[in-house]
PDB file of C-alpha atoms in Angstrom:
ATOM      1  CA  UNK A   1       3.947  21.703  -6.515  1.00  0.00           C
ATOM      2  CA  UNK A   2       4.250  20.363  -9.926  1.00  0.00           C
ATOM      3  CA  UNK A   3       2.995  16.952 -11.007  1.00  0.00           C
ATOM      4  CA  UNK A   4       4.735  15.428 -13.516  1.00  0.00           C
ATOM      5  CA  UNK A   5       2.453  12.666 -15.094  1.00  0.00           C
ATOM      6  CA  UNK A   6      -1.197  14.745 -15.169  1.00  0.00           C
ATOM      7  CA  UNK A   7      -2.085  12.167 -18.840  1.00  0.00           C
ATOM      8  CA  UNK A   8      -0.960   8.953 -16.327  1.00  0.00           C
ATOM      9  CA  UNK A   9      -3.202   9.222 -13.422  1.00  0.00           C
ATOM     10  CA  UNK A  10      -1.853   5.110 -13.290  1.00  0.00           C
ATOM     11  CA  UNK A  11       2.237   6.480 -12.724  1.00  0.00           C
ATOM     12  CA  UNK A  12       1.516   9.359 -10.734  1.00  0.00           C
ATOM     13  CA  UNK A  13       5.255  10.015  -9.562  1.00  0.00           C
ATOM     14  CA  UNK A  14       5.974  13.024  -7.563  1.00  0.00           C
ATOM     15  CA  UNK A  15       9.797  14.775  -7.664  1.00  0.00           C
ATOM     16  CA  UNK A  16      12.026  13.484  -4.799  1.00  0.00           C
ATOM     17  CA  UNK A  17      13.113  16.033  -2.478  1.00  0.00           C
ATOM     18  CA  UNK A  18      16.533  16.244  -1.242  1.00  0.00           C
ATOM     19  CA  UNK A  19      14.406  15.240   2.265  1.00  0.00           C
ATOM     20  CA  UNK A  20      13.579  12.194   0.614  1.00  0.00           C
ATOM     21  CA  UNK A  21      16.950  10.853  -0.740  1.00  0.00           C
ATOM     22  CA  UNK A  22      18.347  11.276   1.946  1.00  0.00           C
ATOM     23  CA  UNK A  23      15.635   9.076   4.466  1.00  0.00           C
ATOM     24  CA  UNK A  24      15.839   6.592   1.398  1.00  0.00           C
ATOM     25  CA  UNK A  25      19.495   6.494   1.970  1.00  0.00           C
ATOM     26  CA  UNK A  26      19.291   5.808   5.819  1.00  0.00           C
ATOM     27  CA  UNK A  27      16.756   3.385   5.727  1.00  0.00           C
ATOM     28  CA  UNK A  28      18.020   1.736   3.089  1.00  0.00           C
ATOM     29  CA  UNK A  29      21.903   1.758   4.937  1.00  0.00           C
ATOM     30  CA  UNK A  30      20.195  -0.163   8.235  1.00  0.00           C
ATOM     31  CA  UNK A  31      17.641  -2.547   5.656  1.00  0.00           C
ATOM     32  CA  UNK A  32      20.461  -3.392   3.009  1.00  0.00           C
ATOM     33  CA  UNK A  33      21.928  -6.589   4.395  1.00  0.00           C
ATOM     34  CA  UNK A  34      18.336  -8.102   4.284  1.00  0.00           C
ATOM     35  CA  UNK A  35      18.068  -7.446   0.762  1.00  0.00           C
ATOM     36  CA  UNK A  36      17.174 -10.879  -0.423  1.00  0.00           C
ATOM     37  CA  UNK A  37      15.020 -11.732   2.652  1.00  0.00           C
ATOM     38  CA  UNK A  38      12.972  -8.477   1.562  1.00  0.00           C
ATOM     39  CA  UNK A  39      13.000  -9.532  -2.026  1.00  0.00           C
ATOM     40  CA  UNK A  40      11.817 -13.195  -1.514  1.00  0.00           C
ATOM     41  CA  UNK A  41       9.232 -12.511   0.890  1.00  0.00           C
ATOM     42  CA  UNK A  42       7.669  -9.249  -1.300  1.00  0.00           C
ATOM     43  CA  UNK A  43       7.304 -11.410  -4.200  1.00  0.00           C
ATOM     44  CA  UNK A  44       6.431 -14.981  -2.626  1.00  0.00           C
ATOM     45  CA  UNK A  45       3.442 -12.560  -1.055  1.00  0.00           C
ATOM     46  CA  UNK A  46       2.743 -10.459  -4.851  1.00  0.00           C
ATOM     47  CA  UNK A  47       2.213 -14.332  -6.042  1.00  0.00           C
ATOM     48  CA  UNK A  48      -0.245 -14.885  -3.358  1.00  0.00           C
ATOM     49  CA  UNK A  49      -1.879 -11.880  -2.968  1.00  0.00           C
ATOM     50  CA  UNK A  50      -2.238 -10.801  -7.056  1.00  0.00           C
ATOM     51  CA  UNK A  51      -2.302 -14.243  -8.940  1.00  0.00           C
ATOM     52  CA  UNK A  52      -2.355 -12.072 -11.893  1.00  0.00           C
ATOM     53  CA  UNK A  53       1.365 -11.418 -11.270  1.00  0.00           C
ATOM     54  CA  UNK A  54       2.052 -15.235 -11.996  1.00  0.00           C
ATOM     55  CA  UNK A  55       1.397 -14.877 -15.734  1.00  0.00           C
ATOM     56  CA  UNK A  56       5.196 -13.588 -15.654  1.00  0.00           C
ATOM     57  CA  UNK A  57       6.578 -16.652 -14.415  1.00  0.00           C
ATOM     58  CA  UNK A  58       4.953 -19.174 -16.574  1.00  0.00           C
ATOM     59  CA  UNK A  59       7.977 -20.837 -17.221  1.00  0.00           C
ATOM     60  CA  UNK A  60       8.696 -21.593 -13.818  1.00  0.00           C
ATOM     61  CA  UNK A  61       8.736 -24.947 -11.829  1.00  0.00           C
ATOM     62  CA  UNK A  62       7.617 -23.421  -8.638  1.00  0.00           C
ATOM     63  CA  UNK A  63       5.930 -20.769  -7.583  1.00  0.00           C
ATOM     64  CA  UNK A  64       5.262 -21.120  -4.071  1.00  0.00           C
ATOM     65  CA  UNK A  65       6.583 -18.902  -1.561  1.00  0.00           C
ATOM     66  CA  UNK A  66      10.129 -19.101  -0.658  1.00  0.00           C
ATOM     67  CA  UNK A  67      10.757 -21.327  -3.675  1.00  0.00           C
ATOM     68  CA  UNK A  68      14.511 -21.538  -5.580  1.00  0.00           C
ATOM     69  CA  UNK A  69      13.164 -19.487  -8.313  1.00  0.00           C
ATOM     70  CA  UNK A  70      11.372 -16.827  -5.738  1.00  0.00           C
ATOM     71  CA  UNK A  71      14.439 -16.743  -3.609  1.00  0.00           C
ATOM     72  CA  UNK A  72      16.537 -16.064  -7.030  1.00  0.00           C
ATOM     73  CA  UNK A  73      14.302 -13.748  -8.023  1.00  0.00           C
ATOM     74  CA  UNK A  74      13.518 -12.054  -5.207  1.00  0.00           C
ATOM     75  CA  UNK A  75      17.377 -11.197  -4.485  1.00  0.00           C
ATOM     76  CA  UNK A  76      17.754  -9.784  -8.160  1.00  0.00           C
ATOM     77  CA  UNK A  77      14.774  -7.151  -7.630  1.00  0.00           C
ATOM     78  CA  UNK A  78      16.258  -6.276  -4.748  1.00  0.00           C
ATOM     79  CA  UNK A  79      19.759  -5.695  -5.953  1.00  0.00           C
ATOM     80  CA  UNK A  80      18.134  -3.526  -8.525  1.00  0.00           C
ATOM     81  CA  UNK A  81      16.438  -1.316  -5.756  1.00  0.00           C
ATOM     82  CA  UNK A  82      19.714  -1.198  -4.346  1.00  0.00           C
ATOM     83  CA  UNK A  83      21.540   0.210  -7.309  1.00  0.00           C
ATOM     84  CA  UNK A  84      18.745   2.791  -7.507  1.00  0.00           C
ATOM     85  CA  UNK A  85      19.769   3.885  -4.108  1.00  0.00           C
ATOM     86  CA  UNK A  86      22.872   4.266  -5.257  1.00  0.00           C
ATOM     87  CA  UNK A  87      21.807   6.146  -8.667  1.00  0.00           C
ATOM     88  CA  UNK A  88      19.245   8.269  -6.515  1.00  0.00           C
ATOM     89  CA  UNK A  89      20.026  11.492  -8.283  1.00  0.00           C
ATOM     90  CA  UNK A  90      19.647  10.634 -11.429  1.00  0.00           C
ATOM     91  CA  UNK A  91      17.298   7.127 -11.960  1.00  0.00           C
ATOM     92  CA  UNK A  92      16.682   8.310 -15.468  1.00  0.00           C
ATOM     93  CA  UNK A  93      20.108   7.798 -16.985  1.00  0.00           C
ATOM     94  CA  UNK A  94      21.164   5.228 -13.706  1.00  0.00           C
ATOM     95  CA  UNK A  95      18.097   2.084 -14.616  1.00  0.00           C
ATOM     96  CA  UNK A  96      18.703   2.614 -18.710  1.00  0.00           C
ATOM     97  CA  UNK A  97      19.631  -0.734 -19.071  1.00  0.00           C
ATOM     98  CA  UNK A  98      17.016  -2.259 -16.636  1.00  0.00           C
ATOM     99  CA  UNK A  99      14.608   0.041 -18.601  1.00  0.00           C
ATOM    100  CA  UNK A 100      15.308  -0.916 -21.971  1.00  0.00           C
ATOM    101  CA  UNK A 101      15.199  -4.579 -20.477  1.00  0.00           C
ATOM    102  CA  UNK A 102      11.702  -3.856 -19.103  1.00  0.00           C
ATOM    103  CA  UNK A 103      10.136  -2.448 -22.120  1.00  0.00           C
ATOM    104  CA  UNK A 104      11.528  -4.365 -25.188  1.00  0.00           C
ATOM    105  CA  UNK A 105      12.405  -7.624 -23.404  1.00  0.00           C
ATOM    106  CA  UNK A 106      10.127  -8.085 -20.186  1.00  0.00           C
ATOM    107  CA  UNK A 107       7.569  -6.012 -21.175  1.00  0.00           C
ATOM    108  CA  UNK A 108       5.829  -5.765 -17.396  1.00  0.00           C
ATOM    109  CA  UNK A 109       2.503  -4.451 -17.777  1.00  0.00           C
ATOM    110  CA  UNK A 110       3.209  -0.527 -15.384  1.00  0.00           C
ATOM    111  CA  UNK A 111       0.530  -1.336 -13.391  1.00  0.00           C
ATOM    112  CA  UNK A 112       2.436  -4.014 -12.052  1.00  0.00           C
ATOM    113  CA  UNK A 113       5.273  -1.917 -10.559  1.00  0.00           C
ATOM    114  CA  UNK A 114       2.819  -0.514  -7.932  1.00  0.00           C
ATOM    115  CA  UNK A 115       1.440  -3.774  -7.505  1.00  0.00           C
ATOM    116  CA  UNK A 116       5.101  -5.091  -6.450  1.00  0.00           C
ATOM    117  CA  UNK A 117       6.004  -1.666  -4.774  1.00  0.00           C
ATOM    118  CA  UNK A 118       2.945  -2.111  -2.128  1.00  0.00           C
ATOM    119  CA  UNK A 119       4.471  -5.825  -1.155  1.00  0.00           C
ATOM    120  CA  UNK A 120       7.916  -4.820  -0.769  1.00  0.00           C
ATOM    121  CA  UNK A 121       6.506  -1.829   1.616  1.00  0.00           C
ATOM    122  CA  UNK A 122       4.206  -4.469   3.500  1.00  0.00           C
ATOM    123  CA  UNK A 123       7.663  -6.634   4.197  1.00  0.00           C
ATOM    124  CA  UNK A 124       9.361  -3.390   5.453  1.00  0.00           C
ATOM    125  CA  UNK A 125       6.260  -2.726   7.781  1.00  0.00           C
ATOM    126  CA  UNK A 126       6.492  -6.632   9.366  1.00  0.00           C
ATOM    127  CA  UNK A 127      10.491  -6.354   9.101  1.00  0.00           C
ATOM    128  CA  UNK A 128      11.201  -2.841  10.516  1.00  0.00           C
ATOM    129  CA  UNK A 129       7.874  -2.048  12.533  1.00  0.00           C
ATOM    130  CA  UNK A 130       9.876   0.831  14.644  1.00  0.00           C
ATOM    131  CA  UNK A 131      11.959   1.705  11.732  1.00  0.00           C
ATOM    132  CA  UNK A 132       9.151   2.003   9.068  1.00  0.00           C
ATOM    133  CA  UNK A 133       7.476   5.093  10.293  1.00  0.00           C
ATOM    134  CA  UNK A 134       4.794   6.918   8.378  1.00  0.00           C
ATOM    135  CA  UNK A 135       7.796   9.289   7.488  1.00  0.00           C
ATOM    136  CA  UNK A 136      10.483   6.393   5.755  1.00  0.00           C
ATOM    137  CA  UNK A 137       7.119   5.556   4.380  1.00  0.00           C
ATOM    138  CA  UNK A 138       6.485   7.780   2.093  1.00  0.00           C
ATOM    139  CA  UNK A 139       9.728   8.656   0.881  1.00  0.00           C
ATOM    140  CA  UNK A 140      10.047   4.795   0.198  1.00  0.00           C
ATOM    141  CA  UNK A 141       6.700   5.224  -1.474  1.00  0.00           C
ATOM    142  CA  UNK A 142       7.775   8.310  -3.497  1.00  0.00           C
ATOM    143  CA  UNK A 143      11.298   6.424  -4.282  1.00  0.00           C
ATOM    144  CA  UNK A 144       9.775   3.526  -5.556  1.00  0.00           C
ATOM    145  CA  UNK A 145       7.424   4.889  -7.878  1.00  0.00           C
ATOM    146  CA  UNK A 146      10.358   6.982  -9.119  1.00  0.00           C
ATOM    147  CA  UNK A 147      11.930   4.178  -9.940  1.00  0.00           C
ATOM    148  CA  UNK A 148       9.118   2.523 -11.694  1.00  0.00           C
ATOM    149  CA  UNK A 149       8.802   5.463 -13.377  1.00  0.00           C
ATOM    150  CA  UNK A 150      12.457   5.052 -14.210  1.00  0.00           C
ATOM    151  CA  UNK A 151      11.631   1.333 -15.886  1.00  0.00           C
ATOM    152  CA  UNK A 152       9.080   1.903 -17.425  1.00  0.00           C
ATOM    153  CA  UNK A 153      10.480   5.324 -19.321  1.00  0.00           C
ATOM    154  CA  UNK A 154      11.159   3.319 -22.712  1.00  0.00           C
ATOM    155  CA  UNK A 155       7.983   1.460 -23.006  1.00  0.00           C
ATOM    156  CA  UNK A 156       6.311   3.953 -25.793  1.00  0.00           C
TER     157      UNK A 156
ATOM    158  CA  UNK B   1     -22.512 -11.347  -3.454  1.00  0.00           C
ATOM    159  CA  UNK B   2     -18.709 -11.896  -2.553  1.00  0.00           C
ATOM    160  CA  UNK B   3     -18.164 -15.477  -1.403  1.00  0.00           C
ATOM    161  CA  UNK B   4     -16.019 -16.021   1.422  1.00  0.00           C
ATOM    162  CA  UNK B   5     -14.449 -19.567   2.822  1.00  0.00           C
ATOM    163  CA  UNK B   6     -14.399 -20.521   6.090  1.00  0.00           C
ATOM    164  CA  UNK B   7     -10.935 -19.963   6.356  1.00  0.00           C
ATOM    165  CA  UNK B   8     -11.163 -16.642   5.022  1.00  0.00           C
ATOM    166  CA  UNK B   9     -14.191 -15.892   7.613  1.00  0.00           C
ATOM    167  CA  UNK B  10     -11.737 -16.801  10.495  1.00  0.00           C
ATOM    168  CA  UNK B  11      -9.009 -15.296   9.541  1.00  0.00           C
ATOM    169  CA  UNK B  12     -11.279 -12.270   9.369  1.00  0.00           C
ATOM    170  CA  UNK B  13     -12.942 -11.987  12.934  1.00  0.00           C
ATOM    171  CA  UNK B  14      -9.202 -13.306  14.371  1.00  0.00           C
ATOM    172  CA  UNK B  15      -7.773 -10.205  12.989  1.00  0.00           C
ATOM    173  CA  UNK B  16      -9.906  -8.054  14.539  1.00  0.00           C
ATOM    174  CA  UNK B  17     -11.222  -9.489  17.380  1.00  0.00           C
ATOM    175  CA  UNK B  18      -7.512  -9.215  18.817  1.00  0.00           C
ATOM    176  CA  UNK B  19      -7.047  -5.658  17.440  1.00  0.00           C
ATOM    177  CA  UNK B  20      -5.945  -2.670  19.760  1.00  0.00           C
ATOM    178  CA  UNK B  21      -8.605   0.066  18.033  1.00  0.00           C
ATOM    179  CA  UNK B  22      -7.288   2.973  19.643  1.00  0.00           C
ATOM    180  CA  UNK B  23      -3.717   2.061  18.608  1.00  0.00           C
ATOM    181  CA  UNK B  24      -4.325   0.752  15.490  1.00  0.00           C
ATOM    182  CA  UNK B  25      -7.045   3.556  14.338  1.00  0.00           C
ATOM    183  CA  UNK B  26      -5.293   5.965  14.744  1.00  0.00           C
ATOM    184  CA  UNK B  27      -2.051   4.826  13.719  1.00  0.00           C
ATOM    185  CA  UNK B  28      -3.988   3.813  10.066  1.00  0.00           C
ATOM    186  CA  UNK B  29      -5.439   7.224  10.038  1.00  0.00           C
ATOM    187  CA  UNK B  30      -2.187   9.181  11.038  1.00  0.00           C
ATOM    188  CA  UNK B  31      -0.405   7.072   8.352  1.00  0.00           C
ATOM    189  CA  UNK B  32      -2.224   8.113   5.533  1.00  0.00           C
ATOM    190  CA  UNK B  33      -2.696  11.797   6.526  1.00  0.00           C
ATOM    191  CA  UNK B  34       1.355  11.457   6.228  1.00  0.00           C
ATOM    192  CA  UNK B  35       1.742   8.958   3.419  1.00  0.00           C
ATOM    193  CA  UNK B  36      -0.648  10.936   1.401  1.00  0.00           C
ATOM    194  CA  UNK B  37      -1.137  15.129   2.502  1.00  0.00           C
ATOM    195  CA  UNK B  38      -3.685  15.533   0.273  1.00  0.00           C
ATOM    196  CA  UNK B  39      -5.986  13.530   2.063  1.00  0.00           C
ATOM    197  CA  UNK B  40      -5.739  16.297   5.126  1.00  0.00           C
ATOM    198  CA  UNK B  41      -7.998  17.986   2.984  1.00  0.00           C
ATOM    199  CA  UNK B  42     -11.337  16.563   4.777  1.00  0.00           C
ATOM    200  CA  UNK B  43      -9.637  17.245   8.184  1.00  0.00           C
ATOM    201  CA  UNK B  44      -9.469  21.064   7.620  1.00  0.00           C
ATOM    202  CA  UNK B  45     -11.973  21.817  10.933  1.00  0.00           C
ATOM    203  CA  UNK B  46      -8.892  19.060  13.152  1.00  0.00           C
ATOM    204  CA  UNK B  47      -6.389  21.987  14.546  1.00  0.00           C
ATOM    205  CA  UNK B  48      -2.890  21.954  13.460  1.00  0.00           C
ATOM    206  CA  UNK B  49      -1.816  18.752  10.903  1.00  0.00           C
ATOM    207  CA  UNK B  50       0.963  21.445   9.761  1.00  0.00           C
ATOM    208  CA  UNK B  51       3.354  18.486  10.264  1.00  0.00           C
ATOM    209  CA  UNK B  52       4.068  14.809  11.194  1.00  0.00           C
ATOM    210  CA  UNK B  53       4.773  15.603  15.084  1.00  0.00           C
ATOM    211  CA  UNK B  54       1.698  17.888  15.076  1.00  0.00           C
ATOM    212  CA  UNK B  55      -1.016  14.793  13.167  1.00  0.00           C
ATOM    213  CA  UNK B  56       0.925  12.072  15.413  1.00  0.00           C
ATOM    214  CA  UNK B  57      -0.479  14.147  18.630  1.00  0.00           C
ATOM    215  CA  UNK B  58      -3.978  15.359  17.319  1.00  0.00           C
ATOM    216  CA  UNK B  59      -6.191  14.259  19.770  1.00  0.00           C
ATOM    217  CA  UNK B  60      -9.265  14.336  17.292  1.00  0.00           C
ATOM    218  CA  UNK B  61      -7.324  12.266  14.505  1.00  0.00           C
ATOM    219  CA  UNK B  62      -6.621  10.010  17.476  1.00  0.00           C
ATOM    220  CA  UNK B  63     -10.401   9.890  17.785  1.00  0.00           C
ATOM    221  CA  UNK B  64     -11.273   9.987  14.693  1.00  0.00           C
ATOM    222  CA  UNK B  65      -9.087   7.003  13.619  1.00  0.00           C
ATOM    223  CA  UNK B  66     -10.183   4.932  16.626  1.00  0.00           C
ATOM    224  CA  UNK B  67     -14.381   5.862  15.104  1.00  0.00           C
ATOM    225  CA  UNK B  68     -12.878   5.403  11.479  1.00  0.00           C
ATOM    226  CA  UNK B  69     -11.394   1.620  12.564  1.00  0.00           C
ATOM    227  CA  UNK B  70     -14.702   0.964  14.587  1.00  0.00           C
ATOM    228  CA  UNK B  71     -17.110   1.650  11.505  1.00  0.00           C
ATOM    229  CA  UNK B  72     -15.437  -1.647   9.931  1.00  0.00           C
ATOM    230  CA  UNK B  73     -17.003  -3.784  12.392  1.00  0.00           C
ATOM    231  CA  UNK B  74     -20.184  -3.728  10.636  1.00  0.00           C
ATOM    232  CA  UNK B  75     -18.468  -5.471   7.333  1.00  0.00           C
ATOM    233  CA  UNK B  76     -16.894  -7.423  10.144  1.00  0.00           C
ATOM    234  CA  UNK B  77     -20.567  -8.882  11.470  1.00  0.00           C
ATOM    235  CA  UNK B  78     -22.059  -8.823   8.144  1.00  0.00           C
ATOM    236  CA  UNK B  79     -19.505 -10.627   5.595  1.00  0.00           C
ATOM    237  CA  UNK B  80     -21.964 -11.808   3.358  1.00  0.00           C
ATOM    238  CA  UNK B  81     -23.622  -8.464   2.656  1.00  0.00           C
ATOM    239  CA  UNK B  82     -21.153  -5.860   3.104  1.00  0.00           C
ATOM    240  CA  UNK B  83     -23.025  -3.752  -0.104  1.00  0.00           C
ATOM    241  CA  UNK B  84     -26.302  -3.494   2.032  1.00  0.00           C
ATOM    242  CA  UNK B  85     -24.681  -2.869   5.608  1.00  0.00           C
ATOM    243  CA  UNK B  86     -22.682   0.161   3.791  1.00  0.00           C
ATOM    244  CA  UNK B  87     -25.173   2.082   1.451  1.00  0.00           C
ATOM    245  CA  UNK B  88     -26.197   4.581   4.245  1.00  0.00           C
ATOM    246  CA  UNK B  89     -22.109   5.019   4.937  1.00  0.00           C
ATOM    247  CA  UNK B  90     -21.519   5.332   1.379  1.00  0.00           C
ATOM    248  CA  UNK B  91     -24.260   7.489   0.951  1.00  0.00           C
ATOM    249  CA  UNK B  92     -22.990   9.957   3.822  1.00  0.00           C
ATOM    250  CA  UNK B  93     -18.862   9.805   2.583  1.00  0.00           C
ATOM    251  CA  UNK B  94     -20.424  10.768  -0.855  1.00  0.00           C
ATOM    252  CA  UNK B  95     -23.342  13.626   0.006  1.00  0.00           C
ATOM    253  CA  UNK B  96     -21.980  15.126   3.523  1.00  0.00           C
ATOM    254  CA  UNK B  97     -18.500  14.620   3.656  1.00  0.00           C
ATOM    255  CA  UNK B  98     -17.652  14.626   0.128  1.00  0.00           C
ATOM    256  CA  UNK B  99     -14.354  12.129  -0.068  1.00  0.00           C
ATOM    257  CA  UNK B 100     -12.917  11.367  -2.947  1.00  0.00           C
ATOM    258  CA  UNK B 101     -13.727   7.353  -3.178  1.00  0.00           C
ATOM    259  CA  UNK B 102     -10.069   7.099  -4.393  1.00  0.00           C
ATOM    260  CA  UNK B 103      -8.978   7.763  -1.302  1.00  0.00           C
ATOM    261  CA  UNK B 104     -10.931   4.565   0.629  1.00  0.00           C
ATOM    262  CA  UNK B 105      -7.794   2.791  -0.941  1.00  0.00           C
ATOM    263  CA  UNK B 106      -5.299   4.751   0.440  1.00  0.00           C
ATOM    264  CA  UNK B 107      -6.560   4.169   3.980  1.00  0.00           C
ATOM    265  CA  UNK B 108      -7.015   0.237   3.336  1.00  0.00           C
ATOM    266  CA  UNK B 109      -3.550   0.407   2.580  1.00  0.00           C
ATOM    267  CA  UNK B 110      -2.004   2.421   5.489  1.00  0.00           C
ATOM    268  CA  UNK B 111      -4.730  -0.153   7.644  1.00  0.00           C
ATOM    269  CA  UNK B 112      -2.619  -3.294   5.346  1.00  0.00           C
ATOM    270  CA  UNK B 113       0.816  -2.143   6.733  1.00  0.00           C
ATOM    271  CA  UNK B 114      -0.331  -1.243  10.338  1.00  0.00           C
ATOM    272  CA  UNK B 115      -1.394  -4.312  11.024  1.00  0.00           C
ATOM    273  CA  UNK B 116       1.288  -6.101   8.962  1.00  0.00           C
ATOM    274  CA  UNK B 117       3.725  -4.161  11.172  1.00  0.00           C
ATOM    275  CA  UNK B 118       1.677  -5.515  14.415  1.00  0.00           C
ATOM    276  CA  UNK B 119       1.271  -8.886  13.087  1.00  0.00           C
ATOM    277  CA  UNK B 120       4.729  -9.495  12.086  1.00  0.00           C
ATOM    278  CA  UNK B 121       5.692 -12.615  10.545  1.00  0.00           C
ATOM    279  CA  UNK B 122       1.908 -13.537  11.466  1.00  0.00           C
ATOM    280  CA  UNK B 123       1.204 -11.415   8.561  1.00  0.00           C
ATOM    281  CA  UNK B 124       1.654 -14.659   6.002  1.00  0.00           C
ATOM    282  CA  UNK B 125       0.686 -13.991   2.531  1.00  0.00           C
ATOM    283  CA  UNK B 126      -2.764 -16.071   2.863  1.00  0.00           C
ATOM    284  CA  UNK B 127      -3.816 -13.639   5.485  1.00  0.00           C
ATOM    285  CA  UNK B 128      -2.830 -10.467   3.302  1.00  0.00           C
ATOM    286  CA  UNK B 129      -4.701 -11.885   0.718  1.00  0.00           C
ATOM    287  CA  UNK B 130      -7.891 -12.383   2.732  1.00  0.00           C
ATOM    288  CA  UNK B 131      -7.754  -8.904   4.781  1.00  0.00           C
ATOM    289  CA  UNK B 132      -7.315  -7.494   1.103  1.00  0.00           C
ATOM    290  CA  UNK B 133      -9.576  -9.263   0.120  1.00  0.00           C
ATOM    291  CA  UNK B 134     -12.244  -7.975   2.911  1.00  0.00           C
ATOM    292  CA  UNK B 135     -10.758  -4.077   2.430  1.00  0.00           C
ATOM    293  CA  UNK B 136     -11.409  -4.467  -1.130  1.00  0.00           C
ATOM    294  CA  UNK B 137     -15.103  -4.776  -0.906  1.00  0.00           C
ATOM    295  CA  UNK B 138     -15.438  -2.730   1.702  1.00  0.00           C
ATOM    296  CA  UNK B 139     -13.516   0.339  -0.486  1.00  0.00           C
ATOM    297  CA  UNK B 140     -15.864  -1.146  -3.208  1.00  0.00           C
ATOM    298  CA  UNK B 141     -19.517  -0.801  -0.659  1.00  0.00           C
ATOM    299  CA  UNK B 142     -18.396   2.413   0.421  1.00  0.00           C
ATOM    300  CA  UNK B 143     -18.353   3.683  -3.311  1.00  0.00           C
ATOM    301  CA  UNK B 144     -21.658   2.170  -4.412  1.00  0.00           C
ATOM    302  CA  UNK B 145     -23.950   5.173  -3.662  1.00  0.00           C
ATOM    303  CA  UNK B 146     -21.554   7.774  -5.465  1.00  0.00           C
ATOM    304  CA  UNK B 147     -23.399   9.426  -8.093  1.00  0.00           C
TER     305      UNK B 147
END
């Protein structure tokens, strides 16, 4: 088993197996239409939880959970999770755009990604207790660190 | 010295004075011996972890999680000193069993989402933040002896 980021002990990311897509593509097919529910309630929660994360969102009225702006917000991240689903095979090339947004324009600190990864996973675990097994678990794990890997590709 | 509120204090003994420990012990343990395979490394004398179906039915991980979940209640009783109560536990994870102090966060996170999954909407974000809070300096206690 190869790792692929030895130098980045922070973005350890770990090859997805063809196992792996393809739980990340049922779970995500019965969790889909809850999208923005997900997304609202993983990052009203990373507010809470890591008050660090609010020094992203100084410019907004309200950050309380299940605000207009969380709600907003929350549905966009999720959209984008959704389109890596879709872009499984290939996250690389599929999030360039959201990549090149994250390191010139958004400039997210990495360490971030895991921090917003572990909410979303906590929302699936209260959402989906049956569904969420320790098996969907870690290939949601593994997918979403591929895909932070994925943004965060263009930062240096 | 970590200071805790009142409200943090009772959020802590409500969580686990109404937890199941040989469902949710186990289920903590079992989840990170899945979420995480490298961490079946200090479970080489269990039997057969060869796969999910075969850690899910252990019957020594299903003791083992249930002893695992029980050694919190001693951070539970002693909030205000959680260092002190765990320098003799720290001191035996580092010098007879050897675990990688890494790993104490891998656990506290399979713990978060087992009981996130139990607690369901119960689960607010004020009561993530204070069992993360609690895990937190435990994972930190159980470190302090490592040398």
């Amino acid at each position: 088993m190869f790792f692929t980021a030895f130098s980045r002990p922070a973005m350890m990311t770990f090859p997805l197996s063809a196992k792996d897509k393809a739980t990340v593509k049922t779970f995500w097919a019965k969790i889909s239409s809850s999208g923005e529910e997900i997304g609202t309630d993983a990052l009203s929660r990373m507010l809470v939880v890591y008050p660090q994360t609010k020094t992203y969102f100084s410019h907004w009225k309200d950050l309380s959970p299940g605000s207009a702006p969380v709600v907003k917000h929350g549905a966009t991240v999720m959209a984008g999770v959704g389109d890596a689903v879709a872009k499984i095979d290939d996250l690389t090339s599929g999030l360039l755009s959201l990549s090149e947004l994250h390191a010139f324009t958004l400039r997210v600190d990495p360490s971030n990604f895991k921090i917003l990864s572990h909410n979303i996973l906590v929302v699936l675990a209260i959402m989906f207790p049956t569904d969420f097994t320790p098996e969907v678990h870690v290939a949601m794990d593994k997918f979403l660190a591929a895909v932070a890997r994925a943004l965060s590709e263009k930062y240096r | 010295m970590v200071a805790w509120s009142d409200q943090e204090r009772s959020i802590i003994t409500s969580i686990f004075s109404n937890l199941d420990y040989n469902d949710v012990g186990p289920k903590a343990l079992i989840r990170c011996l899945i979420v995480y395979p490298w961490t079946q490394r200090y479970f080489a004398s269990f039997g057969n972890l060869y796969n999910a179906d075969a850690i899910k039915t252990n019957p020594n991980i299903q003791a083992h999680g249930t002893k695992v979940l029980h050694g919190l209640d001693r951070a539970v009783k002693n909030m205000d000193d959680i260092k002190t109560t765990y320098a003799e536990l720290s001191v035996l994870h580092s010098e007879k069993l050897h675990v990688d102090p890494d790993n104490f966060k891998l656990l506290a996170d399979c713990l978060t989402i087992v009981i996130a999954a139990k607690m369901g909407s119960g689960f607010t974000p004020e009561i993530q933040a204070t069992f993360q809070k609690f895990l937190a300096v435990v994972v930190s206690a159980l470190g302090k002896q490592y040398h």
